[in-house]
Amino acid sequence: MKKLDEKTMSKRENRIPQLAESAVKQARSKTLASGRSVIEAVNGKLIESRPDGTSTVLKSLPAPTHVVVGQKKVRRVS
């Protein structure tokens, strides 16, 4: 296997978010085209989108938990 130089590796790593977004959009389209519903978080709400184009708000979501880089949070379950 050929070793990558830093510049090439950096270029490839920078494409990861774009590739991930494209994959998610493609999966959503394929799921709806197959006649199944998709559930997704949109603007703080959990939404069910159906193949016929209709959608339903299932519930409101809590505000996201903000953390700074390197911070550790522990969630305790009772």
PDB file of N, CA and C in Angstrom:
ATOM      1  N   MET A   1       0.835  -1.176   0.000  1.00  0.00           N
ATOM      2  CA  MET A   1       0.000   0.000   0.000  1.00  0.00           C
ATOM      3  C   MET A   1       0.887   1.249   0.000  1.00  0.00           C
ATOM      4  N   LYS A   2       0.533   2.197  -0.855  1.00  0.00           N
ATOM      5  CA  LYS A   2       1.313   3.425  -1.003  1.00  0.00           C
ATOM      6  C   LYS A   2       1.068   4.361   0.181  1.00  0.00           C
ATOM      7  N   LYS A   3       2.152   4.916   0.707  1.00  0.00           N
ATOM      8  CA  LYS A   3       2.018   5.884   1.799  1.00  0.00           C
ATOM      9  C   LYS A   3       1.543   7.221   1.248  1.00  0.00           C
ATOM     10  N   LEU A   4       0.658   7.866   1.987  1.00  0.00           N
ATOM     11  CA  LEU A   4       0.145   9.175   1.582  1.00  0.00           C
ATOM     12  C   LEU A   4       0.962  10.275   2.242  1.00  0.00           C
ATOM     13  N   ASP A   5       1.206  11.341   1.488  1.00  0.00           N
ATOM     14  CA  ASP A   5       1.866  12.477   2.116  1.00  0.00           C
ATOM     15  C   ASP A   5       0.816  13.279   2.899  1.00  0.00           C
ATOM     16  N   GLU A   6       1.277  14.184   3.709  1.00  0.00           N
ATOM     17  CA  GLU A   6       0.391  14.944   4.606  1.00  0.00           C
ATOM     18  C   GLU A   6      -0.649  15.752   3.832  1.00  0.00           C
ATOM     19  N   LYS A   7      -0.251  16.350   2.716  1.00  0.00           N
ATOM     20  CA  LYS A   7      -1.162  17.177   1.921  1.00  0.00           C
ATOM     21  C   LYS A   7      -2.302  16.337   1.343  1.00  0.00           C
ATOM     22  N   THR A   8      -1.970  15.177   0.791  1.00  0.00           N
ATOM     23  CA  THR A   8      -2.985  14.295   0.208  1.00  0.00           C
ATOM     24  C   THR A   8      -3.932  13.782   1.285  1.00  0.00           C
ATOM     25  N   MET A   9      -3.369  13.392   2.423  1.00  0.00           N
ATOM     26  CA  MET A   9      -4.198  12.887   3.516  1.00  0.00           C
ATOM     27  C   MET A   9      -5.139  13.978   4.021  1.00  0.00           C
ATOM     28  N   SER A  10      -4.635  15.179   4.130  1.00  0.00           N
ATOM     29  CA  SER A  10      -5.446  16.299   4.598  1.00  0.00           C
ATOM     30  C   SER A  10      -6.594  16.585   3.631  1.00  0.00           C
ATOM     31  N   LYS A  11      -6.319  16.541   2.325  1.00  0.00           N
ATOM     32  CA  LYS A  11      -7.368  16.748   1.319  1.00  0.00           C
ATOM     33  C   LYS A  11      -8.463  15.700   1.458  1.00  0.00           C
ATOM     34  N   ARG A  12      -8.056  14.455   1.630  1.00  0.00           N
ATOM     35  CA  ARG A  12      -9.036  13.365   1.757  1.00  0.00           C
ATOM     36  C   ARG A  12      -9.847  13.503   3.039  1.00  0.00           C
ATOM     37  N   GLU A  13      -9.194  13.853   4.120  1.00  0.00           N
ATOM     38  CA  GLU A  13      -9.908  14.023   5.388  1.00  0.00           C
ATOM     39  C   GLU A  13     -10.913  15.169   5.310  1.00  0.00           C
ATOM     40  N   ASN A  14     -10.575  16.216   4.588  1.00  0.00           N
ATOM     41  CA  ASN A  14     -11.482  17.361   4.457  1.00  0.00           C
ATOM     42  C   ASN A  14     -12.741  17.016   3.674  1.00  0.00           C
ATOM     43  N   ARG A  15     -12.707  15.951   2.897  1.00  0.00           N
ATOM     44  CA  ARG A  15     -13.880  15.535   2.121  1.00  0.00           C
ATOM     45  C   ARG A  15     -14.851  14.680   2.941  1.00  0.00           C
ATOM     46  N   ILE A  16     -14.453  14.207   4.104  1.00  0.00           N
ATOM     47  CA  ILE A  16     -15.292  13.301   4.896  1.00  0.00           C
ATOM     48  C   ILE A  16     -16.667  13.898   5.197  1.00  0.00           C
ATOM     49  N   PRO A  17     -16.787  15.139   5.676  1.00  0.00           N
ATOM     50  CA  PRO A  17     -18.133  15.682   5.938  1.00  0.00           C
ATOM     51  C   PRO A  17     -19.009  15.722   4.688  1.00  0.00           C
ATOM     52  N   GLN A  18     -18.441  16.088   3.558  1.00  0.00           N
ATOM     53  CA  GLN A  18     -19.191  16.141   2.302  1.00  0.00           C
ATOM     54  C   GLN A  18     -19.661  14.738   1.898  1.00  0.00           C
ATOM     55  N   LEU A  19     -18.786  13.754   2.015  1.00  0.00           N
ATOM     56  CA  LEU A  19     -19.154  12.377   1.674  1.00  0.00           C
ATOM     57  C   LEU A  19     -20.234  11.849   2.613  1.00  0.00           C
ATOM     58  N   ALA A  20     -20.122  12.174   3.901  1.00  0.00           N
ATOM     59  CA  ALA A  20     -21.119  11.725   4.875  1.00  0.00           C
ATOM     60  C   ALA A  20     -22.479  12.344   4.580  1.00  0.00           C
ATOM     61  N   GLU A  21     -22.510  13.632   4.283  1.00  0.00           N
ATOM     62  CA  GLU A  21     -23.774  14.301   3.966  1.00  0.00           C
ATOM     63  C   GLU A  21     -24.415  13.687   2.726  1.00  0.00           C
ATOM     64  N   SER A  22     -23.610  13.419   1.727  1.00  0.00           N
ATOM     65  CA  SER A  22     -24.108  12.811   0.495  1.00  0.00           C
ATOM     66  C   SER A  22     -24.677  11.416   0.763  1.00  0.00           C
ATOM     67  N   ALA A  23     -23.990  10.639   1.596  1.00  0.00           N
ATOM     68  CA  ALA A  23     -24.453   9.285   1.919  1.00  0.00           C
ATOM     69  C   ALA A  23     -25.779   9.317   2.672  1.00  0.00           C
ATOM     70  N   VAL A  24     -25.937  10.261   3.597  1.00  0.00           N
ATOM     71  CA  VAL A  24     -27.183  10.376   4.364  1.00  0.00           C
ATOM     72  C   VAL A  24     -28.335  10.766   3.446  1.00  0.00           C
ATOM     73  N   LYS A  25     -28.103  11.726   2.548  1.00  0.00           N
ATOM     74  CA  LYS A  25     -29.151  12.140   1.606  1.00  0.00           C
ATOM     75  C   LYS A  25     -29.562  10.985   0.698  1.00  0.00           C
ATOM     76  N   GLN A  26     -28.575  10.225   0.230  1.00  0.00           N
ATOM     77  CA  GLN A  26     -28.862   9.090  -0.644  1.00  0.00           C
ATOM     78  C   GLN A  26     -29.648   8.013   0.110  1.00  0.00           C
ATOM     79  N   ALA A  27     -29.270   7.729   1.348  1.00  0.00           N
ATOM     80  CA  ALA A  27     -29.980   6.729   2.149  1.00  0.00           C
ATOM     81  C   ALA A  27     -31.419   7.166   2.400  1.00  0.00           C
ATOM     82  N   ARG A  28     -31.626   8.453   2.677  1.00  0.00           N
ATOM     83  CA  ARG A  28     -32.977   8.978   2.904  1.00  0.00           C
ATOM     84  C   ARG A  28     -33.828   8.806   1.650  1.00  0.00           C
ATOM     85  N   SER A  29     -33.275   9.175   0.505  1.00  0.00           N
ATOM     86  CA  SER A  29     -34.010   9.053  -0.762  1.00  0.00           C
ATOM     87  C   SER A  29     -34.358   7.605  -1.076  1.00  0.00           C
ATOM     88  N   LYS A  30     -33.392   6.713  -0.884  1.00  0.00           N
ATOM     89  CA  LYS A  30     -33.633   5.291  -1.166  1.00  0.00           C
ATOM     90  C   LYS A  30     -34.696   4.715  -0.233  1.00  0.00           C
ATOM     91  N   THR A  31     -34.661   5.126   1.029  1.00  0.00           N
ATOM     92  CA  THR A  31     -35.639   4.629   1.997  1.00  0.00           C
ATOM     93  C   THR A  31     -37.043   5.075   1.616  1.00  0.00           C
ATOM     94  N   LEU A  32     -37.206   6.355   1.293  1.00  0.00           N
ATOM     95  CA  LEU A  32     -38.521   6.861   0.891  1.00  0.00           C
ATOM     96  C   LEU A  32     -38.977   6.211  -0.416  1.00  0.00           C
ATOM     97  N   ALA A  33     -38.050   6.002  -1.358  1.00  0.00           N
ATOM     98  CA  ALA A  33     -38.394   5.377  -2.641  1.00  0.00           C
ATOM     99  C   ALA A  33     -38.836   3.928  -2.464  1.00  0.00           C
ATOM    100  N   SER A  34     -38.371   3.287  -1.394  1.00  0.00           N
ATOM    101  CA  SER A  34     -38.751   1.896  -1.146  1.00  0.00           C
ATOM    102  C   SER A  34     -40.087   1.787  -0.404  1.00  0.00           C
ATOM    103  N   GLY A  35     -40.726   2.941  -0.130  1.00  0.00           N
ATOM    104  CA  GLY A  35     -42.035   2.925   0.506  1.00  0.00           C
ATOM    105  C   GLY A  35     -42.011   2.985   2.019  1.00  0.00           C
ATOM    106  N   ARG A  36     -40.852   3.259   2.597  1.00  0.00           N
ATOM    107  CA  ARG A  36     -40.738   3.327   4.056  1.00  0.00           C
ATOM    108  C   ARG A  36     -40.630   4.771   4.534  1.00  0.00           C
ATOM    109  N   SER A  37     -40.962   4.980   5.785  1.00  0.00           N
ATOM    110  CA  SER A  37     -40.860   6.309   6.397  1.00  0.00           C
ATOM    111  C   SER A  37     -39.449   6.540   6.923  1.00  0.00           C
ATOM    112  N   VAL A  38     -39.118   7.812   7.091  1.00  0.00           N
ATOM    113  CA  VAL A  38     -37.829   8.214   7.647  1.00  0.00           C
ATOM    114  C   VAL A  38     -38.102   9.078   8.867  1.00  0.00           C
ATOM    115  N   ILE A  39     -37.370   8.828   9.938  1.00  0.00           N
ATOM    116  CA  ILE A  39     -37.491   9.656  11.138  1.00  0.00           C
ATOM    117  C   ILE A  39     -36.190  10.433  11.282  1.00  0.00           C
ATOM    118  N   GLU A  40     -36.318  11.755  11.447  1.00  0.00           N
ATOM    119  CA  GLU A  40     -35.137  12.597  11.516  1.00  0.00           C
ATOM    120  C   GLU A  40     -35.371  13.781  12.448  1.00  0.00           C
ATOM    121  N   ALA A  41     -34.286  14.322  12.968  1.00  0.00           N
ATOM    122  CA  ALA A  41     -34.353  15.515  13.809  1.00  0.00           C
ATOM    123  C   ALA A  41     -34.209  16.736  12.918  1.00  0.00           C
ATOM    124  N   VAL A  42     -35.204  17.636  12.976  1.00  0.00           N
ATOM    125  CA  VAL A  42     -35.192  18.850  12.166  1.00  0.00           C
ATOM    126  C   VAL A  42     -35.614  20.023  13.045  1.00  0.00           C
ATOM    127  N   ASN A  43     -34.734  21.003  13.172  1.00  0.00           N
ATOM    128  CA  ASN A  43     -35.047  22.220  13.936  1.00  0.00           C
ATOM    129  C   ASN A  43     -35.614  21.931  15.323  1.00  0.00           C
ATOM    130  N   GLY A  44     -34.986  21.015  16.049  1.00  0.00           N
ATOM    131  CA  GLY A  44     -35.400  20.733  17.413  1.00  0.00           C
ATOM    132  C   GLY A  44     -36.646  19.881  17.556  1.00  0.00           C
ATOM    133  N   LYS A  45     -37.064  19.248  16.471  1.00  0.00           N
ATOM    134  CA  LYS A  45     -38.244  18.379  16.513  1.00  0.00           C
ATOM    135  C   LYS A  45     -37.914  17.040  15.862  1.00  0.00           C
ATOM    136  N   LEU A  46     -38.540  15.975  16.358  1.00  0.00           N
ATOM    137  CA  LEU A  46     -38.410  14.654  15.757  1.00  0.00           C
ATOM    138  C   LEU A  46     -39.541  14.517  14.752  1.00  0.00           C
ATOM    139  N   ILE A  47     -39.195  14.343  13.479  1.00  0.00           N
ATOM    140  CA  ILE A  47     -40.158  14.349  12.377  1.00  0.00           C
ATOM    141  C   ILE A  47     -40.185  12.995  11.682  1.00  0.00           C
ATOM    142  N   GLU A  48     -41.380  12.499  11.391  1.00  0.00           N
ATOM    143  CA  GLU A  48     -41.538  11.307  10.557  1.00  0.00           C
ATOM    144  C   GLU A  48     -41.962  11.779   9.171  1.00  0.00           C
ATOM    145  N   SER A  49     -41.137  11.483   8.167  1.00  0.00           N
ATOM    146  CA  SER A  49     -41.452  11.831   6.778  1.00  0.00           C
ATOM    147  C   SER A  49     -41.859  10.559   6.047  1.00  0.00           C
ATOM    148  N   ARG A  50     -42.975  10.638   5.332  1.00  0.00           N
ATOM    149  CA  ARG A  50     -43.504   9.466   4.631  1.00  0.00           C
ATOM    150  C   ARG A  50     -43.248   9.570   3.129  1.00  0.00           C
ATOM    151  N   PRO A  51     -43.303   8.428   2.440  1.00  0.00           N
ATOM    152  CA  PRO A  51     -43.054   8.416   0.994  1.00  0.00           C
ATOM    153  C   PRO A  51     -44.032   9.278   0.191  1.00  0.00           C
ATOM    154  N   ASP A  52     -45.245   9.500   0.718  1.00  0.00           N
ATOM    155  CA  ASP A  52     -46.233  10.305  -0.019  1.00  0.00           C
ATOM    156  C   ASP A  52     -45.991  11.814   0.137  1.00  0.00           C
ATOM    157  N   GLY A  53     -44.929  12.185   0.862  1.00  0.00           N
ATOM    158  CA  GLY A  53     -44.579  13.592   1.023  1.00  0.00           C
ATOM    159  C   GLY A  53     -45.111  14.232   2.286  1.00  0.00           C
ATOM    160  N   THR A  54     -45.962  13.533   3.020  1.00  0.00           N
ATOM    161  CA  THR A  54     -46.486  14.088   4.267  1.00  0.00           C
ATOM    162  C   THR A  54     -45.476  13.867   5.391  1.00  0.00           C
ATOM    163  N   SER A  55     -45.605  14.669   6.435  1.00  0.00           N
ATOM    164  CA  SER A  55     -44.735  14.496   7.594  1.00  0.00           C
ATOM    165  C   SER A  55     -45.507  14.819   8.861  1.00  0.00           C
ATOM    166  N   THR A  56     -45.052  14.238   9.955  1.00  0.00           N
ATOM    167  CA  THR A  56     -45.688  14.413  11.255  1.00  0.00           C
ATOM    168  C   THR A  56     -44.622  14.718  12.295  1.00  0.00           C
ATOM    169  N   VAL A  57     -44.890  15.693  13.157  1.00  0.00           N
ATOM    170  CA  VAL A  57     -43.997  15.971  14.279  1.00  0.00           C
ATOM    171  C   VAL A  57     -44.300  14.944  15.356  1.00  0.00           C
ATOM    172  N   LEU A  58     -43.312  14.135  15.702  1.00  0.00           N
ATOM    173  CA  LEU A  58     -43.502  13.117  16.729  1.00  0.00           C
ATOM    174  C   LEU A  58     -43.322  13.693  18.129  1.00  0.00           C
ATOM    175  N   LYS A  59     -42.327  14.579  18.280  1.00  0.00           N
ATOM    176  CA  LYS A  59     -42.118  15.225  19.575  1.00  0.00           C
ATOM    177  C   LYS A  59     -41.078  16.320  19.446  1.00  0.00           C
ATOM    178  N   SER A  60     -41.074  17.220  20.406  1.00  0.00           N
ATOM    179  CA  SER A  60     -40.033  18.246  20.486  1.00  0.00           C
ATOM    180  C   SER A  60     -38.835  17.644  21.199  1.00  0.00           C
ATOM    181  N   LEU A  61     -37.664  18.031  20.766  1.00  0.00           N
ATOM    182  CA  LEU A  61     -36.440  17.504  21.363  1.00  0.00           C
ATOM    183  C   LEU A  61     -35.857  18.512  22.344  1.00  0.00           C
ATOM    184  N   PRO A  62     -35.172  18.025  23.384  1.00  0.00           N
ATOM    185  CA  PRO A  62     -34.535  18.952  24.314  1.00  0.00           C
ATOM    186  C   PRO A  62     -33.394  19.696  23.615  1.00  0.00           C
ATOM    187  N   ALA A  63     -33.021  20.835  24.170  1.00  0.00           N
ATOM    188  CA  ALA A  63     -31.913  21.609  23.603  1.00  0.00           C
ATOM    189  C   ALA A  63     -30.640  20.768  23.643  1.00  0.00           C
ATOM    190  N   PRO A  64     -29.770  20.931  22.649  1.00  0.00           N
ATOM    191  CA  PRO A  64     -28.533  20.157  22.644  1.00  0.00           C
ATOM    192  C   PRO A  64     -27.654  20.510  23.839  1.00  0.00           C
ATOM    193  N   THR A  65     -26.846  19.569  24.264  1.00  0.00           N
ATOM    194  CA  THR A  65     -25.903  19.788  25.352  1.00  0.00           C
ATOM    195  C   THR A  65     -24.592  20.272  24.745  1.00  0.00           C
ATOM    196  N   HIS A  66     -24.202  21.484  25.081  1.00  0.00           N
ATOM    197  CA  HIS A  66     -22.976  22.044  24.521  1.00  0.00           C
ATOM    198  C   HIS A  66     -21.785  21.646  25.382  1.00  0.00           C
ATOM    199  N   VAL A  67     -20.724  21.235  24.739  1.00  0.00           N
ATOM    200  CA  VAL A  67     -19.478  20.898  25.430  1.00  0.00           C
ATOM    201  C   VAL A  67     -18.328  21.558  24.679  1.00  0.00           C
ATOM    202  N   VAL A  68     -17.262  21.834  25.393  1.00  0.00           N
ATOM    203  CA  VAL A  68     -16.063  22.362  24.750  1.00  0.00           C
ATOM    204  C   VAL A  68     -15.133  21.200  24.439  1.00  0.00           C
ATOM    205  N   VAL A  69     -14.267  21.401  23.476  1.00  0.00           N
ATOM    206  CA  VAL A  69     -13.339  20.350  23.070  1.00  0.00           C
ATOM    207  C   VAL A  69     -12.527  19.894  24.270  1.00  0.00           C
ATOM    208  N   GLY A  70     -12.481  18.595  24.475  1.00  0.00           N
ATOM    209  CA  GLY A  70     -11.719  18.018  25.572  1.00  0.00           C
ATOM    210  C   GLY A  70     -12.505  17.850  26.860  1.00  0.00           C
ATOM    211  N   GLN A  71     -13.676  18.467  26.948  1.00  0.00           N
ATOM    212  CA  GLN A  71     -14.498  18.357  28.148  1.00  0.00           C
ATOM    213  C   GLN A  71     -15.139  16.982  28.200  1.00  0.00           C
ATOM    214  N   LYS A  72     -15.228  16.428  29.396  1.00  0.00           N
ATOM    215  CA  LYS A  72     -15.873  15.131  29.568  1.00  0.00           C
ATOM    216  C   LYS A  72     -17.135  15.312  30.390  1.00  0.00           C
ATOM    217  N   LYS A  73     -18.202  14.696  29.949  1.00  0.00           N
ATOM    218  CA  LYS A  73     -19.467  14.730  30.681  1.00  0.00           C
ATOM    219  C   LYS A  73     -19.856  13.298  30.980  1.00  0.00           C
ATOM    220  N   VAL A  74     -20.399  13.083  32.169  1.00  0.00           N
ATOM    221  CA  VAL A  74     -20.857  11.760  32.563  1.00  0.00           C
ATOM    222  C   VAL A  74     -22.349  11.844  32.808  1.00  0.00           C
ATOM    223  N   ARG A  75     -23.074  10.960  32.186  1.00  0.00           N
ATOM    224  CA  ARG A  75     -24.524  10.926  32.386  1.00  0.00           C
ATOM    225  C   ARG A  75     -24.832   9.794  33.351  1.00  0.00           C
ATOM    226  N   ARG A  76     -25.438  10.138  34.437  1.00  0.00           N
ATOM    227  CA  ARG A  76     -25.777   9.135  35.441  1.00  0.00           C
ATOM    228  C   ARG A  76     -27.205   8.666  35.220  1.00  0.00           C
ATOM    229  N   VAL A  77     -27.382   7.363  35.196  1.00  0.00           N
ATOM    230  CA  VAL A  77     -28.702   6.772  35.014  1.00  0.00           C
ATOM    231  C   VAL A  77     -29.150   6.229  36.356  1.00  0.00           C
ATOM    232  N   SER A  78     -30.346   6.605  36.764  1.00  0.00           N
ATOM    233  CA  SER A  78     -30.822   6.130  38.075  1.00  0.00           C
ATOM    234  C   SER A  78     -31.856   5.058  37.910  1.00  0.00           C
TER     235      SER A  78
END
